[in-house]
Tab-separated table of C-alpha atoms and ligand atoms in Angstrom:
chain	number	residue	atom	x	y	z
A	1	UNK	CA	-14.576	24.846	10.614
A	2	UNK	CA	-12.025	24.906	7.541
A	3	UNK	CA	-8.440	24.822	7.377
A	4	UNK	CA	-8.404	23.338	11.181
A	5	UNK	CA	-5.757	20.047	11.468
A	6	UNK	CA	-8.048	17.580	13.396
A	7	UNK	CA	-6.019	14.562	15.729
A	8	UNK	CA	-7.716	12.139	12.616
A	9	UNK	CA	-6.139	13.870	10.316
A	10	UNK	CA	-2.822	12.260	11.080
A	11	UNK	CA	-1.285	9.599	9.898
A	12	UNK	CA	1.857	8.255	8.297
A	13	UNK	CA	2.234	7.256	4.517
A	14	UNK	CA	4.681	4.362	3.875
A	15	UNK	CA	6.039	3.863	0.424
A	16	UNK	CA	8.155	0.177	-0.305
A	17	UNK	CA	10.682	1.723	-2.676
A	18	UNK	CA	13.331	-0.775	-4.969
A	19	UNK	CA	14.727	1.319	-7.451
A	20	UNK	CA	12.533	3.861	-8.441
A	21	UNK	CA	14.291	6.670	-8.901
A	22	UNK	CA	12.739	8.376	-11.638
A	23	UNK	CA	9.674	8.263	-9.762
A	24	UNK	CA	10.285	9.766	-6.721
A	25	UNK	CA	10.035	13.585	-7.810
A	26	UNK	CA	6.410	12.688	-8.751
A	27	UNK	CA	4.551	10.493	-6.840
A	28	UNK	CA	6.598	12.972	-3.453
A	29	UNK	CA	4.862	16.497	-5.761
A	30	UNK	CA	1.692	14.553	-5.788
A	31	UNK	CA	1.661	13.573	-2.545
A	32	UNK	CA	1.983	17.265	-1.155
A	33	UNK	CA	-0.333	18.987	-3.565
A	34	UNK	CA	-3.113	16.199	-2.663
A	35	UNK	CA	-2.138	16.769	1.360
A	36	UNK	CA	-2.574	20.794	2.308
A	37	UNK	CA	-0.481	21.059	5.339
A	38	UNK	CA	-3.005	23.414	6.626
A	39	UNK	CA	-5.436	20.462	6.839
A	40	UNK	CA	-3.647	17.170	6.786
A	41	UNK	CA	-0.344	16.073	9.307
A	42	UNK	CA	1.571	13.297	7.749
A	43	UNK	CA	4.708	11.865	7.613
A	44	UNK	CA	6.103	9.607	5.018
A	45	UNK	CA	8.429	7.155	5.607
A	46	UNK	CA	9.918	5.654	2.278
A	47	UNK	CA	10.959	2.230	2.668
A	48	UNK	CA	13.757	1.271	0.791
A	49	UNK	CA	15.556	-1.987	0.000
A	50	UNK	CA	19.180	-0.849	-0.780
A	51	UNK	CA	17.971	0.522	-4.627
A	52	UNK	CA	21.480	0.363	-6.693
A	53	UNK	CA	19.979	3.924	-8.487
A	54	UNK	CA	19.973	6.104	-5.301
A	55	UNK	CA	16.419	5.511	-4.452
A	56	UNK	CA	16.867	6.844	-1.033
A	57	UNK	CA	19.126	9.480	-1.737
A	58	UNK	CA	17.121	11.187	-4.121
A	59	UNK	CA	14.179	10.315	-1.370
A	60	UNK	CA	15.909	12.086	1.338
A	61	UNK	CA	16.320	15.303	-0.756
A	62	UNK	CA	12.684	15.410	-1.919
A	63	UNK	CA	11.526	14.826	1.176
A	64	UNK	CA	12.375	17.801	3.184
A	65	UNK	CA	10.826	17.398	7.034
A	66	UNK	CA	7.772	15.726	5.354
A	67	UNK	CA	9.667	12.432	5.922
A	68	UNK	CA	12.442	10.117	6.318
A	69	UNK	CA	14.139	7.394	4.578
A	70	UNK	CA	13.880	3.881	6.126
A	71	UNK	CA	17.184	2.080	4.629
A	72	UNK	CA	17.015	-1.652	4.729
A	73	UNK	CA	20.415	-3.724	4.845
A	74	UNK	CA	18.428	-6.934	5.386
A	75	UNK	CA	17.007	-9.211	2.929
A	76	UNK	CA	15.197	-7.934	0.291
A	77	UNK	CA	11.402	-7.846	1.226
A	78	UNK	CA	8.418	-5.893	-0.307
A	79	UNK	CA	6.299	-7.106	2.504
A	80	UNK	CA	8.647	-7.033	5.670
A	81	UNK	CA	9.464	-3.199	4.366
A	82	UNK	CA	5.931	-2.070	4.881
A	83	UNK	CA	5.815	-4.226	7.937
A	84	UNK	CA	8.979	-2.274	8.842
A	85	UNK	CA	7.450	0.959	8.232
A	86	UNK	CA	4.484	-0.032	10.298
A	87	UNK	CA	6.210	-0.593	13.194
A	88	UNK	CA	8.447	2.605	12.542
A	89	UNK	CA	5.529	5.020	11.747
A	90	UNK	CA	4.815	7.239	14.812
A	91	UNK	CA	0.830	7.864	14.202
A	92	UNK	CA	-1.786	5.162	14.588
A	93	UNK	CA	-3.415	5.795	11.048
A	94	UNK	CA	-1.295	4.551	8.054
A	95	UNK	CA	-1.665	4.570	4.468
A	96	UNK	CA	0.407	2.303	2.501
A	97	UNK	CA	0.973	2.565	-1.236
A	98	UNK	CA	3.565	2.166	-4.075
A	99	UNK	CA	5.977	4.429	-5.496
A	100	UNK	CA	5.346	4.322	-8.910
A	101	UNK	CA	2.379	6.182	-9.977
A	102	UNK	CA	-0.123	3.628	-9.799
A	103	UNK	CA	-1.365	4.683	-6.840
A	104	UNK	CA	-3.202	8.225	-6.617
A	105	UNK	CA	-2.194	9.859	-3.914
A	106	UNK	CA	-5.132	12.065	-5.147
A	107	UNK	CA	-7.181	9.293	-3.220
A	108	UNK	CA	-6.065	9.652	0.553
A	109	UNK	CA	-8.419	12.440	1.379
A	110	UNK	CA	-11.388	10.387	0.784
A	111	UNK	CA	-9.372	7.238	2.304
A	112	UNK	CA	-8.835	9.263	5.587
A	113	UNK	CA	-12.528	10.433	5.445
A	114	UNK	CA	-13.823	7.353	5.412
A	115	UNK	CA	-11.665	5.937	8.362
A	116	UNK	CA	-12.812	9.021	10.425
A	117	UNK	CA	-16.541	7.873	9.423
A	118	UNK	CA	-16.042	4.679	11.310
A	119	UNK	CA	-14.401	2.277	9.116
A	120	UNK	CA	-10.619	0.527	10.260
A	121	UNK	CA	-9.717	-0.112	7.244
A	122	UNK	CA	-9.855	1.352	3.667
A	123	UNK	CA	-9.249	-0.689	1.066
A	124	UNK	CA	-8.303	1.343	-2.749
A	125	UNK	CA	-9.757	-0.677	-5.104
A	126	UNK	CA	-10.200	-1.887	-8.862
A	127	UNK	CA	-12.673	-4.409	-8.591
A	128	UNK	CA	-16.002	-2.540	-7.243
A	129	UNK	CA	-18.188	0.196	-9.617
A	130	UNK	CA	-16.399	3.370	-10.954
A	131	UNK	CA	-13.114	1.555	-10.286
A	132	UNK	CA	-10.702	-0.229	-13.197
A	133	UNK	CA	-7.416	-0.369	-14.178
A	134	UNK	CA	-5.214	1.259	-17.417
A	135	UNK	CA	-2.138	0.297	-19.405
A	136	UNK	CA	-2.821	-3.495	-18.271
A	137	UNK	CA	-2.293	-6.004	-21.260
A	138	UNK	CA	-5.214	-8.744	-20.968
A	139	UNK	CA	-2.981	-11.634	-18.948
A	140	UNK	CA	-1.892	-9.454	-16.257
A	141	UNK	CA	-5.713	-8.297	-15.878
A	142	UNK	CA	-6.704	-12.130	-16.002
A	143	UNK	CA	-3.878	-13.349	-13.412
A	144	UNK	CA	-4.946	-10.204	-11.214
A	145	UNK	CA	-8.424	-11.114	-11.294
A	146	UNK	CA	-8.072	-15.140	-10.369
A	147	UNK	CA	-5.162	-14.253	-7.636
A	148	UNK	CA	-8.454	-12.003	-6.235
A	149	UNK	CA	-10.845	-14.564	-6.751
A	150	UNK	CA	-8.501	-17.150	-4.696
A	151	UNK	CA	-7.715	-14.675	-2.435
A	152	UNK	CA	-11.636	-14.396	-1.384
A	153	UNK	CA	-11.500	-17.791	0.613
A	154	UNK	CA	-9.161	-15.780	3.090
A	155	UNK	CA	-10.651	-12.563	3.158
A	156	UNK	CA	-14.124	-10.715	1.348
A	157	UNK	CA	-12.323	-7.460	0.021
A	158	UNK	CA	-12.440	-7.736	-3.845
A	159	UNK	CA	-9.389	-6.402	-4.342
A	160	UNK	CA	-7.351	-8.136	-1.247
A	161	UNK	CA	-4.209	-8.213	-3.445
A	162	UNK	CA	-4.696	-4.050	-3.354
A	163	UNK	CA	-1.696	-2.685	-1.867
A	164	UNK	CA	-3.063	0.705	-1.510
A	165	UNK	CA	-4.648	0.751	2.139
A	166	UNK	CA	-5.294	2.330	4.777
A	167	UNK	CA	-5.506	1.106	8.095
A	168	UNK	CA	-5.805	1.417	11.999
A	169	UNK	CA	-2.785	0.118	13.452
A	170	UNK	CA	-4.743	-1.070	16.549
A	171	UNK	CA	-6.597	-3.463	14.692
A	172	UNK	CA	-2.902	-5.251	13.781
A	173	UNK	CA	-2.389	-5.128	17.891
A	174	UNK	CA	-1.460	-8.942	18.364
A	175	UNK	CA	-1.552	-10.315	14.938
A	176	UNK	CA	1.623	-12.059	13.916
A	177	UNK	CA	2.230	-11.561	10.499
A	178	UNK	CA	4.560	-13.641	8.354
A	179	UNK	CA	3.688	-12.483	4.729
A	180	UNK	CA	5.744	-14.101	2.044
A	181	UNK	CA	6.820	-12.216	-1.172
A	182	UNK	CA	4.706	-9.378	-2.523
A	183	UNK	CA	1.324	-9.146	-0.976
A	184	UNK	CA	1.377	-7.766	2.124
A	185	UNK	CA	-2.241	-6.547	1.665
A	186	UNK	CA	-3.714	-9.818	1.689
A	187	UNK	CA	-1.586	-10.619	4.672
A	188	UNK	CA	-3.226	-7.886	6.269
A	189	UNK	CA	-6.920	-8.347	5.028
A	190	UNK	CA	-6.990	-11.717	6.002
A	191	UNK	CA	-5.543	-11.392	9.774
A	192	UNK	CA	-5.649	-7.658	11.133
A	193	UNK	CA	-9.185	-7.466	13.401
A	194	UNK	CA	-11.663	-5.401	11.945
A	195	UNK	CA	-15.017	-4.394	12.450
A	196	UNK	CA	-15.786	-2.389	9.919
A	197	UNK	CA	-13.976	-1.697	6.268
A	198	UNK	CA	-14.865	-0.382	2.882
A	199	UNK	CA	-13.551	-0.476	-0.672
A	200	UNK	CA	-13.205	2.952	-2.474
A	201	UNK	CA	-12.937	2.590	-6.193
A	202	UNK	CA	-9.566	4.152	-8.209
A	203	UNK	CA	-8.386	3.538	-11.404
A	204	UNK	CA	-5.067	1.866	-11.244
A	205	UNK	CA	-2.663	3.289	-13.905
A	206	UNK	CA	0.049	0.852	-14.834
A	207	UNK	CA	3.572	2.217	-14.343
A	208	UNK	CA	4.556	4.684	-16.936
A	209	UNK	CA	8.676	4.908	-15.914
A	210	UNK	CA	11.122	2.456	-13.986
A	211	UNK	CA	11.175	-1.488	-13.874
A	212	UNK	CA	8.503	-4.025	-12.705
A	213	UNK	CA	9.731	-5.731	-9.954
A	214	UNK	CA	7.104	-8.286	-9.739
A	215	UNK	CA	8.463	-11.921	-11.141
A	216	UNK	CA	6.729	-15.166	-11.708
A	217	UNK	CA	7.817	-15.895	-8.444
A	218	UNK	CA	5.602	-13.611	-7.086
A	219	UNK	CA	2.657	-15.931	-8.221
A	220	UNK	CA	4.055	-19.170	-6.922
A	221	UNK	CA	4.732	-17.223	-3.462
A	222	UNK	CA	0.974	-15.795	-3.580
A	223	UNK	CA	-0.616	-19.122	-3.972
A	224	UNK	CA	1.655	-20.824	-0.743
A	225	UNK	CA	0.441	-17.458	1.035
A	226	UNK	CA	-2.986	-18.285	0.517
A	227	UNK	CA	-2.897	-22.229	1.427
A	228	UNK	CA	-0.777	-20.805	4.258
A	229	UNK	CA	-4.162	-18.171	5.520
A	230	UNK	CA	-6.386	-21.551	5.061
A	231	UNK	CA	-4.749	-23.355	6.732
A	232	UNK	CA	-4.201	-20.584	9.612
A	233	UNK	CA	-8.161	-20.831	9.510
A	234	UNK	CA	-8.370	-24.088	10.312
B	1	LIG	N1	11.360	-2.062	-0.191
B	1	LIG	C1	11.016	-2.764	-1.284
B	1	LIG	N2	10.143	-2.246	-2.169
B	1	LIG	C2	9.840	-2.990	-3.260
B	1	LIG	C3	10.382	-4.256	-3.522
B	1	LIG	N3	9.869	-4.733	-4.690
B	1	LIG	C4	9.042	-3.770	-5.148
B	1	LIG	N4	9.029	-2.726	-4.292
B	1	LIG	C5	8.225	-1.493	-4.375
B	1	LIG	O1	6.891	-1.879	-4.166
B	1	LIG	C6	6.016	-1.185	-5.040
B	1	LIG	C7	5.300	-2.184	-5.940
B	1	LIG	O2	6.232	-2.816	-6.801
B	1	LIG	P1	5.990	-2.943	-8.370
B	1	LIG	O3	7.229	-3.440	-9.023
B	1	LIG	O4	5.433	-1.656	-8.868
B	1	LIG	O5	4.911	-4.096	-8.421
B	1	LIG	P2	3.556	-4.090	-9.183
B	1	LIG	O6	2.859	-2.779	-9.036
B	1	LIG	O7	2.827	-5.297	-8.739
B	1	LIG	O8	4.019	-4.294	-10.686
B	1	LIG	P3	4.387	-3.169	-11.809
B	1	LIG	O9	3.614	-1.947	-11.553
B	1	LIG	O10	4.123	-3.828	-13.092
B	1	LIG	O11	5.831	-2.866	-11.642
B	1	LIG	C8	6.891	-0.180	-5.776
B	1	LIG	O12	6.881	1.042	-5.075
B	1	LIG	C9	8.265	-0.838	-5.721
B	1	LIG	O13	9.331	0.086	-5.782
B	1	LIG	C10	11.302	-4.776	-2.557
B	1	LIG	O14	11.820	-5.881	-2.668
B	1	LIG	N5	11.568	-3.996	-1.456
B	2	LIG	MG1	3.662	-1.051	-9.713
């Protein structure tokens, strides 16, 4: 049957946003062309820190009633604001991915296939066949590719620093999560009960417009997050 909206079919995009205005027209166009509303019942919820450029105003306009703004007063936090979208996001599928291009939104139909094949979680990834990444100068590919390789003593996805998921909440039903810094996807992999997940490859494009947030803080708060998941383990 075509064109029918099936229950799996829903689920609830969250975007971290921190000053990315110039990206929100695109990555919002994108979104809807990849997502017929004929087939496909979504909501986004943008999750932004307080952006100084009008992030979430220009947000609010683009998004119509496909979505709402989530404004954060608190502390800035890329992980606690897709935490916060999480827990804000009214279907029990969610997708989370970034705001600035990197992430295809072209990929979500094959995501959301896959989780109504059996899987919990859906991992978008760079590091299995047919998958890569463009625009990314040689250290940033190396430091991507060892944070991944420490990352596997926590979790097996091969790209566990991916934050481009998708995920059944009910398998984060009692997990206490207490990411630091950037990677809430690790976070995730490492503690949300699973049965079943899968890797689908994607070529990650590196942002054409807007600023990289990412500092070299980020790495120093990566590799505490990891000793922190061994340790959990113990
Ligand atoms: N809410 C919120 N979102 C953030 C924060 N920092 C970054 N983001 C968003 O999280 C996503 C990923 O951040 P990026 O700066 O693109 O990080 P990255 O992809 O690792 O690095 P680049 O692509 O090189 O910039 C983007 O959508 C950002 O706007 C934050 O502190 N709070
Ligand atoms: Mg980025």
């Amino acid at each position: 049957v075509q064109n029918v909206k099936l229950a799996e079919n829903s689920f609830s995009i969250i975007i971290p946003t921190y000053n990315e205005s110039e990206n929100m027209q695109d990555i919002l166009s994108r979104i809807k062309s990849a997502l017929p509303q004929d087939q496909y019942d979504f909501e986004i919820l943008m999750v932004d820190d307080n952006s100084s450029d009008k992030t979430a105003d220009i947000a609010e306009n683009a998004l119509g009633n496909c979505g709402r703004v989530i404004r954060r007063k608190a502390v800035r936090s890329l992980s606690l604001s897709v935490l916060d979208g999480i827990n804000q996001s009214s279907n029990d599928l969610v997708v989370v991915m970034d705001a600035d291009g990197s992430h295809p939104p072209e990929l979500i139909p094959e995501m959301i296939k896959a989780i109504n094949q059996g899987h919990d979680l859906i991992v978008a990834s760079r590091y299995v066949a047919h998958a890569g990444s463009s625009g990314f100068p040689l250290s940033r590919k190396l430091v991507s590719r060892f944070a991944c390789f420490i990352g596997n003593l926590v979790c097996p996805i091969r790209d566990n620093t991916s934050g481009f998921f998708c995920i059944k909440k009910e398998s984060l039903n009692g997990v206490i999560l207490t990411p630091r810094g950037f990677k809430i996807g690790l976070e995730v992999f490492a503690k949300a009960k699973y049965q079943s997940y899968k890797e689908i490859p994607y070529i990650f494009v590196n942002r054409i417009k807007g600023k990289s947030k990412l500092g070299i803080g980020a790495i120093f708060d990566y590799l505490v997050q990891v000793l922190r998941l061994l340790g959990d383990r113990k």
